[in-house]
Amino acid sequence: EVRLLESGGGVVQPGGSLRLSCAASGFNFANYAMSWVRQAPGKGLDWVSTITPTGGRSYNADSVKGRFSISRDNSKNTLYLEMNSLTAEDTAVYYCAKGRLVVTSLESWGQGTLVTVSS
Amino acid sequence: SYVLTQPPSVSVAPGQTARITCGGNSIGRKRVHWYQQKAGQAPVLVVYDDSDRPSGIPERFSGSNSGNTATLTISRVEAGDEADYYCHVWDNSSDHGVFGGGTKLTVL
């Protein structure tokens, strides 16, 4: 059974930093592209970042470019999202999701972790 | 940047057919994926690559894609289908993922 378990969310002050993790199990993690998608309270889905299976290339939404960094450790079956210079607009539930390739569908999702940026 | 446009809401009576559209410039040239998100839950993939269904998704869910519009069709709608539905593509021009704004399906 595929399992994706996000952690690391919480309350952080504007301008602060946070690191999210996504522990994967039930599939060959190193063979799949991984993504972060967020959802602000009461809003729709918002693509954040995607990383290739090897971690050799990553892609980021314009809204987070230069502030967020996606990475992965295939030896630990774990995906990360390093978030810096956080603003209130980054407040959202952050989901990790797996896809066979960067361009393919997000076939499995975690349950999400809530990030709240507030003073 | 590439934009996907969905109607905010669609309403249908039980047993009828719901059609949810996703508009985008030449979207017919892209692979479109659809997700169902019930209240308080994570999204679930219901259609991928325009018209394929993951295992476990009922045949009542189908998709099509041509020209500037992709469509998710739900036949014989049930109360349990009430949810938000999102379309999704990968835009090769910008190397960005893109989601539609979402459509709330209400079962009357």
PDB file of C-alpha atoms in Angstrom:
ATOM      1  CA  GLU A   1       0.000   0.000   0.000  1.00  0.00           C
ATOM      2  CA  VAL A   2       1.322   3.426  -0.964  1.00  0.00           C
ATOM      3  CA  ARG A   3       1.737   5.745   1.995  1.00  0.00           C
ATOM      4  CA  LEU A   4       2.848   9.367   1.994  1.00  0.00           C
ATOM      5  CA  LEU A   5       3.143  10.999   5.402  1.00  0.00           C
ATOM      6  CA  GLU A   6       3.867  14.712   5.612  1.00  0.00           C
ATOM      7  CA  SER A   7       5.298  16.358   8.718  1.00  0.00           C
ATOM      8  CA  GLY A   8       6.944  19.589   9.799  1.00  0.00           C
ATOM      9  CA  GLY A   9       4.019  21.966   9.545  1.00  0.00           C
ATOM     10  CA  GLY A  10       3.176  24.482  12.245  1.00  0.00           C
ATOM     11  CA  VAL A  11       2.927  28.165  13.063  1.00  0.00           C
ATOM     12  CA  VAL A  12       5.770  30.417  11.924  1.00  0.00           C
ATOM     13  CA  GLN A  13       6.223  34.176  11.955  1.00  0.00           C
ATOM     14  CA  PRO A  14       6.371  36.193   8.724  1.00  0.00           C
ATOM     15  CA  GLY A  15       9.887  36.079   7.329  1.00  0.00           C
ATOM     16  CA  GLY A  16      10.565  32.796   9.068  1.00  0.00           C
ATOM     17  CA  SER A  17      11.552  29.390   7.743  1.00  0.00           C
ATOM     18  CA  LEU A  18      10.195  25.873   7.902  1.00  0.00           C
ATOM     19  CA  ARG A  19      11.184  22.477   6.531  1.00  0.00           C
ATOM     20  CA  LEU A  20       8.527  19.992   5.516  1.00  0.00           C
ATOM     21  CA  SER A  21       9.169  16.274   5.116  1.00  0.00           C
ATOM     22  CA  CYS A  22       7.228  13.541   3.344  1.00  0.00           C
ATOM     23  CA  ALA A  23       8.022   9.947   4.292  1.00  0.00           C
ATOM     24  CA  ALA A  24       7.142   7.505   1.529  1.00  0.00           C
ATOM     25  CA  SER A  25       6.499   3.768   1.701  1.00  0.00           C
ATOM     26  CA  GLY A  26       4.838   1.013  -0.306  1.00  0.00           C
ATOM     27  CA  PHE A  27       6.505   1.788  -3.627  1.00  0.00           C
ATOM     28  CA  ASN A  28       9.939   2.219  -5.168  1.00  0.00           C
ATOM     29  CA  PHE A  29      10.461   5.855  -4.187  1.00  0.00           C
ATOM     30  CA  ALA A  30      13.532   6.329  -6.387  1.00  0.00           C
ATOM     31  CA  ASN A  31      11.504   5.557  -9.520  1.00  0.00           C
ATOM     32  CA  TYR A  32       8.946   8.320  -9.092  1.00  0.00           C
ATOM     33  CA  ALA A  33       8.811  12.057  -9.517  1.00  0.00           C
ATOM     34  CA  MET A  34       7.494  13.811  -6.430  1.00  0.00           C
ATOM     35  CA  SER A  35       5.598  17.044  -6.006  1.00  0.00           C
ATOM     36  CA  TRP A  36       4.352  19.490  -3.412  1.00  0.00           C
ATOM     37  CA  VAL A  37       0.891  20.981  -3.878  1.00  0.00           C
ATOM     38  CA  ARG A  38      -0.689  23.413  -1.434  1.00  0.00           C
ATOM     39  CA  GLN A  39      -4.200  24.540  -0.641  1.00  0.00           C
ATOM     40  CA  ALA A  40      -4.914  27.780   1.187  1.00  0.00           C
ATOM     41  CA  PRO A  41      -7.935  27.715   3.524  1.00  0.00           C
ATOM     42  CA  GLY A  42     -11.109  27.600   1.450  1.00  0.00           C
ATOM     43  CA  LYS A  43      -9.187  27.837  -1.827  1.00  0.00           C
ATOM     44  CA  GLY A  44      -8.206  25.536  -4.671  1.00  0.00           C
ATOM     45  CA  LEU A  45      -5.139  23.428  -5.335  1.00  0.00           C
ATOM     46  CA  ASP A  46      -1.906  25.273  -6.114  1.00  0.00           C
ATOM     47  CA  TRP A  47       1.110  23.502  -7.599  1.00  0.00           C
ATOM     48  CA  VAL A  48       4.318  24.389  -5.729  1.00  0.00           C
ATOM     49  CA  SER A  49       7.266  22.224  -6.806  1.00  0.00           C
ATOM     50  CA  THR A  50       8.206  18.994  -8.585  1.00  0.00           C
ATOM     51  CA  ILE A  51      11.440  17.001  -8.537  1.00  0.00           C
ATOM     52  CA  THR A  52      12.617  14.258 -10.893  1.00  0.00           C
ATOM     53  CA  PRO A  53      13.127  10.675  -9.617  1.00  0.00           C
ATOM     54  CA  THR A  54      16.892  11.088  -9.279  1.00  0.00           C
ATOM     55  CA  GLY A  55      16.635  14.579  -7.833  1.00  0.00           C
ATOM     56  CA  GLY A  56      18.689  15.921 -10.695  1.00  0.00           C
ATOM     57  CA  ARG A  57      16.170  18.521 -11.726  1.00  0.00           C
ATOM     58  CA  SER A  58      13.461  20.471  -9.961  1.00  0.00           C
ATOM     59  CA  TYR A  59      10.731  22.862 -10.988  1.00  0.00           C
ATOM     60  CA  ASN A  60       9.127  25.613  -8.903  1.00  0.00           C
ATOM     61  CA  ALA A  61       6.107  27.867  -9.162  1.00  0.00           C
ATOM     62  CA  ASP A  62       6.922  31.519  -9.784  1.00  0.00           C
ATOM     63  CA  SER A  63       5.298  32.416  -6.452  1.00  0.00           C
ATOM     64  CA  VAL A  64       7.890  30.418  -4.500  1.00  0.00           C
ATOM     65  CA  LYS A  65      10.957  30.661  -6.747  1.00  0.00           C
ATOM     66  CA  GLY A  66      14.005  31.751  -4.795  1.00  0.00           C
ATOM     67  CA  ARG A  67      12.262  31.106  -1.462  1.00  0.00           C
ATOM     68  CA  PHE A  68      11.325  27.407  -1.534  1.00  0.00           C
ATOM     69  CA  SER A  69      13.578  24.482  -2.385  1.00  0.00           C
ATOM     70  CA  ILE A  70      12.443  20.908  -3.071  1.00  0.00           C
ATOM     71  CA  SER A  71      14.829  18.031  -2.483  1.00  0.00           C
ATOM     72  CA  ARG A  72      14.785  14.298  -1.845  1.00  0.00           C
ATOM     73  CA  ASP A  73      16.842  11.593  -0.167  1.00  0.00           C
ATOM     74  CA  ASN A  74      16.218   8.345  -2.021  1.00  0.00           C
ATOM     75  CA  SER A  75      18.175   6.385   0.593  1.00  0.00           C
ATOM     76  CA  LYS A  76      15.638   7.511   3.202  1.00  0.00           C
ATOM     77  CA  ASN A  77      12.554   7.455   0.944  1.00  0.00           C
ATOM     78  CA  THR A  78      11.901  11.042   1.979  1.00  0.00           C
ATOM     79  CA  LEU A  79      10.897  14.213   0.152  1.00  0.00           C
ATOM     80  CA  TYR A  80      11.591  17.677   1.557  1.00  0.00           C
ATOM     81  CA  LEU A  81      10.438  21.253   1.067  1.00  0.00           C
ATOM     82  CA  GLU A  82      12.629  23.967   2.537  1.00  0.00           C
ATOM     83  CA  MET A  83      10.597  27.167   2.862  1.00  0.00           C
ATOM     84  CA  ASN A  84      12.184  30.555   3.579  1.00  0.00           C
ATOM     85  CA  SER A  85      10.965  34.157   3.734  1.00  0.00           C
ATOM     86  CA  LEU A  86       7.467  32.979   4.490  1.00  0.00           C
ATOM     87  CA  THR A  87       4.510  35.327   4.138  1.00  0.00           C
ATOM     88  CA  ALA A  88       0.844  35.111   5.092  1.00  0.00           C
ATOM     89  CA  GLU A  89       0.115  34.080   1.487  1.00  0.00           C
ATOM     90  CA  ASP A  90       2.030  30.831   2.104  1.00  0.00           C
ATOM     91  CA  THR A  91      -0.493  29.744   4.737  1.00  0.00           C
ATOM     92  CA  ALA A  92      -1.935  26.482   3.450  1.00  0.00           C
ATOM     93  CA  VAL A  93      -2.154  22.735   3.779  1.00  0.00           C
ATOM     94  CA  TYR A  94       0.850  21.299   1.963  1.00  0.00           C
ATOM     95  CA  TYR A  95       0.416  17.929   0.264  1.00  0.00           C
ATOM     96  CA  CYS A  96       3.112  15.709  -1.153  1.00  0.00           C
ATOM     97  CA  ALA A  97       2.163  13.580  -4.152  1.00  0.00           C
ATOM     98  CA  LYS A  98       3.796  10.986  -6.391  1.00  0.00           C
ATOM     99  CA  GLY A  99       3.730  10.729 -10.162  1.00  0.00           C
ATOM    100  CA  ARG A 100       5.471   8.344 -12.537  1.00  0.00           C
ATOM    101  CA  LEU A 101       7.123  11.237 -14.362  1.00  0.00           C
ATOM    102  CA  VAL A 102       7.280  15.006 -13.968  1.00  0.00           C
ATOM    103  CA  VAL A 103       4.627  15.461 -16.647  1.00  0.00           C
ATOM    104  CA  THR A 104       2.244  12.735 -15.522  1.00  0.00           C
ATOM    105  CA  SER A 105      -0.659  12.702 -13.109  1.00  0.00           C
ATOM    106  CA  LEU A 106      -0.344  12.824  -9.325  1.00  0.00           C
ATOM    107  CA  GLU A 107      -1.504   9.304  -8.627  1.00  0.00           C
ATOM    108  CA  SER A 108      -1.233   9.267  -4.835  1.00  0.00           C
ATOM    109  CA  TRP A 109      -1.378  12.015  -2.243  1.00  0.00           C
ATOM    110  CA  GLY A 110      -0.558  12.331   1.434  1.00  0.00           C
ATOM    111  CA  GLN A 111      -2.999  13.734   3.973  1.00  0.00           C
ATOM    112  CA  GLY A 112      -1.189  17.066   4.161  1.00  0.00           C
ATOM    113  CA  THR A 113       0.435  19.222   6.819  1.00  0.00           C
ATOM    114  CA  LEU A 114      -0.794  22.688   7.777  1.00  0.00           C
ATOM    115  CA  VAL A 115       1.547  25.670   7.626  1.00  0.00           C
ATOM    116  CA  THR A 116       0.318  28.873   9.240  1.00  0.00           C
ATOM    117  CA  VAL A 117       2.299  32.068   8.800  1.00  0.00           C
ATOM    118  CA  SER A 118       1.213  34.546  11.435  1.00  0.00           C
ATOM    119  CA  SER A 119       2.659  36.931  13.973  1.00  0.00           C
TER     120      SER A 119
ATOM    121  CA  SER B   1       1.488  31.493 -17.829  1.00  0.00           C
ATOM    122  CA  TYR B   2      -0.953  28.774 -18.806  1.00  0.00           C
ATOM    123  CA  VAL B   3      -4.463  29.134 -17.376  1.00  0.00           C
ATOM    124  CA  LEU B   4      -7.133  26.486 -16.847  1.00  0.00           C
ATOM    125  CA  THR B   5     -10.720  27.695 -16.417  1.00  0.00           C
ATOM    126  CA  GLN B   6     -13.421  25.673 -14.664  1.00  0.00           C
ATOM    127  CA  PRO B   7     -16.992  26.635 -13.760  1.00  0.00           C
ATOM    128  CA  PRO B   8     -17.214  27.314 -10.006  1.00  0.00           C
ATOM    129  CA  SER B   9     -20.190  25.030  -9.553  1.00  0.00           C
ATOM    130  CA  VAL B  10     -22.254  22.332 -11.223  1.00  0.00           C
ATOM    131  CA  SER B  11     -25.497  20.907  -9.846  1.00  0.00           C
ATOM    132  CA  VAL B  12     -27.163  17.669 -10.883  1.00  0.00           C
ATOM    133  CA  ALA B  13     -29.904  15.391  -9.613  1.00  0.00           C
ATOM    134  CA  PRO B  14     -29.089  11.835  -8.539  1.00  0.00           C
ATOM    135  CA  GLY B  15     -29.008   9.431 -11.450  1.00  0.00           C
ATOM    136  CA  GLN B  16     -28.330  12.162 -13.987  1.00  0.00           C
ATOM    137  CA  THR B  17     -25.083  12.979 -15.803  1.00  0.00           C
ATOM    138  CA  ALA B  18     -22.688  15.688 -14.642  1.00  0.00           C
ATOM    139  CA  ARG B  19     -20.249  17.328 -17.022  1.00  0.00           C
ATOM    140  CA  ILE B  20     -17.430  19.468 -15.674  1.00  0.00           C
ATOM    141  CA  THR B  21     -15.392  21.429 -18.175  1.00  0.00           C
ATOM    142  CA  CYS B  22     -11.811  22.642 -18.103  1.00  0.00           C
ATOM    143  CA  GLY B  23     -10.860  25.288 -20.636  1.00  0.00           C
ATOM    144  CA  GLY B  24      -7.359  26.119 -21.779  1.00  0.00           C
ATOM    145  CA  ASN B  25      -5.575  27.309 -24.895  1.00  0.00           C
ATOM    146  CA  SER B  26      -5.108  24.222 -27.123  1.00  0.00           C
ATOM    147  CA  ILE B  27      -5.622  22.000 -24.102  1.00  0.00           C
ATOM    148  CA  GLY B  28      -6.327  19.177 -26.557  1.00  0.00           C
ATOM    149  CA  ARG B  29      -2.579  18.989 -27.111  1.00  0.00           C
ATOM    150  CA  LYS B  30      -1.907  18.329 -23.424  1.00  0.00           C
ATOM    151  CA  ARG B  31      -2.576  15.399 -21.100  1.00  0.00           C
ATOM    152  CA  VAL B  32      -5.332  16.345 -18.662  1.00  0.00           C
ATOM    153  CA  HIS B  33      -5.820  14.779 -15.256  1.00  0.00           C
ATOM    154  CA  TRP B  34      -8.800  15.097 -12.919  1.00  0.00           C
ATOM    155  CA  TYR B  35      -8.948  14.902  -9.118  1.00  0.00           C
ATOM    156  CA  GLN B  36     -11.841  14.554  -6.721  1.00  0.00           C
ATOM    157  CA  GLN B  37     -11.560  16.186  -3.309  1.00  0.00           C
ATOM    158  CA  LYS B  38     -14.209  15.541  -0.711  1.00  0.00           C
ATOM    159  CA  ALA B  39     -14.582  17.859   2.263  1.00  0.00           C
ATOM    160  CA  GLY B  40     -11.684  17.570   4.689  1.00  0.00           C
ATOM    161  CA  GLN B  41      -9.861  14.965   2.611  1.00  0.00           C
ATOM    162  CA  ALA B  42      -6.855  14.824   0.303  1.00  0.00           C
ATOM    163  CA  PRO B  43      -7.425  14.832  -3.458  1.00  0.00           C
ATOM    164  CA  VAL B  44      -7.891  11.533  -5.283  1.00  0.00           C
ATOM    165  CA  LEU B  45      -7.018  10.945  -8.938  1.00  0.00           C
ATOM    166  CA  VAL B  46     -10.138   9.889 -10.871  1.00  0.00           C
ATOM    167  CA  VAL B  47      -9.055  10.324 -14.512  1.00  0.00           C
ATOM    168  CA  TYR B  48      -5.560  10.597 -16.005  1.00  0.00           C
ATOM    169  CA  ASP B  49      -4.199  11.192 -19.484  1.00  0.00           C
ATOM    170  CA  ASP B  50      -7.522  12.664 -20.654  1.00  0.00           C
ATOM    171  CA  SER B  51      -9.633   9.528 -20.368  1.00  0.00           C
ATOM    172  CA  ASP B  52      -7.967   6.705 -18.410  1.00  0.00           C
ATOM    173  CA  ARG B  53      -9.198   5.579 -15.009  1.00  0.00           C
ATOM    174  CA  PRO B  54      -7.001   4.424 -12.124  1.00  0.00           C
ATOM    175  CA  SER B  55      -7.882   1.066 -10.651  1.00  0.00           C
ATOM    176  CA  GLY B  56     -10.746   1.324  -8.195  1.00  0.00           C
ATOM    177  CA  ILE B  57     -12.408   4.294  -9.880  1.00  0.00           C
ATOM    178  CA  PRO B  58     -15.926   3.463 -11.119  1.00  0.00           C
ATOM    179  CA  GLU B  59     -16.607   3.336 -14.844  1.00  0.00           C
ATOM    180  CA  ARG B  60     -19.132   6.120 -14.252  1.00  0.00           C
ATOM    181  CA  PHE B  61     -16.170   8.506 -14.359  1.00  0.00           C
ATOM    182  CA  SER B  62     -14.889   9.304 -17.843  1.00  0.00           C
ATOM    183  CA  GLY B  63     -12.970  12.042 -19.579  1.00  0.00           C
ATOM    184  CA  SER B  64     -12.442  13.608 -22.969  1.00  0.00           C
ATOM    185  CA  ASN B  65     -10.203  16.303 -24.354  1.00  0.00           C
ATOM    186  CA  SER B  66     -10.253  18.172 -27.641  1.00  0.00           C
ATOM    187  CA  GLY B  67      -9.553  21.637 -28.929  1.00  0.00           C
ATOM    188  CA  ASN B  68      -9.736  24.125 -26.078  1.00  0.00           C
ATOM    189  CA  THR B  69     -11.879  22.082 -23.683  1.00  0.00           C
ATOM    190  CA  ALA B  70     -11.431  18.985 -21.567  1.00  0.00           C
ATOM    191  CA  THR B  71     -14.463  17.422 -19.918  1.00  0.00           C
ATOM    192  CA  LEU B  72     -14.977  15.155 -16.933  1.00  0.00           C
ATOM    193  CA  THR B  73     -18.237  13.241 -17.209  1.00  0.00           C
ATOM    194  CA  ILE B  74     -19.840  11.511 -14.256  1.00  0.00           C
ATOM    195  CA  SER B  75     -22.714   9.232 -15.233  1.00  0.00           C
ATOM    196  CA  ARG B  76     -25.489   8.086 -12.923  1.00  0.00           C
ATOM    197  CA  VAL B  77     -24.430  10.586 -10.286  1.00  0.00           C
ATOM    198  CA  GLU B  78     -24.662   9.475  -6.656  1.00  0.00           C
ATOM    199  CA  ALA B  79     -24.801  11.474  -3.453  1.00  0.00           C
ATOM    200  CA  GLY B  80     -21.282  10.261  -2.674  1.00  0.00           C
ATOM    201  CA  ASP B  81     -19.935  12.033  -5.773  1.00  0.00           C
ATOM    202  CA  GLU B  82     -20.517  15.417  -4.161  1.00  0.00           C
ATOM    203  CA  ALA B  83     -17.056  16.989  -4.007  1.00  0.00           C
ATOM    204  CA  ASP B  84     -14.716  19.531  -5.545  1.00  0.00           C
ATOM    205  CA  TYR B  85     -13.166  18.494  -8.853  1.00  0.00           C
ATOM    206  CA  TYR B  86      -9.907  19.873 -10.258  1.00  0.00           C
ATOM    207  CA  CYS B  87      -8.297  19.544 -13.679  1.00  0.00           C
ATOM    208  CA  HIS B  88      -4.507  19.521 -13.962  1.00  0.00           C
ATOM    209  CA  VAL B  89      -1.904  19.654 -16.710  1.00  0.00           C
ATOM    210  CA  TRP B  90       1.831  20.002 -17.055  1.00  0.00           C
ATOM    211  CA  ASP B  91       2.681  23.041 -19.167  1.00  0.00           C
ATOM    212  CA  ASN B  92       5.792  22.171 -21.159  1.00  0.00           C
ATOM    213  CA  SER B  93       6.277  25.775 -22.250  1.00  0.00           C
ATOM    214  CA  SER B  94       6.880  26.999 -18.724  1.00  0.00           C
ATOM    215  CA  ASP B  95       7.782  23.682 -17.065  1.00  0.00           C
ATOM    216  CA  HIS B  96       5.078  24.336 -14.488  1.00  0.00           C
ATOM    217  CA  GLY B  97       2.220  22.295 -13.139  1.00  0.00           C
ATOM    218  CA  VAL B  98      -1.162  24.009 -13.487  1.00  0.00           C
ATOM    219  CA  PHE B  99      -4.470  23.366 -11.742  1.00  0.00           C
ATOM    220  CA  GLY B 100      -7.876  24.654 -12.671  1.00  0.00           C
ATOM    221  CA  GLY B 101      -9.709  26.687 -10.072  1.00  0.00           C
ATOM    222  CA  GLY B 102     -11.941  23.771  -9.149  1.00  0.00           C
ATOM    223  CA  THR B 103     -15.633  22.970  -9.577  1.00  0.00           C
ATOM    224  CA  LYS B 104     -17.969  22.189  -6.713  1.00  0.00           C
ATOM    225  CA  LEU B 105     -20.344  19.396  -7.696  1.00  0.00           C
ATOM    226  CA  THR B 106     -23.624  19.520  -5.799  1.00  0.00           C
ATOM    227  CA  VAL B 107     -25.981  16.562  -5.914  1.00  0.00           C
ATOM    228  CA  LEU B 108     -29.498  17.926  -5.530  1.00  0.00           C
TER     229      LEU B 108
END
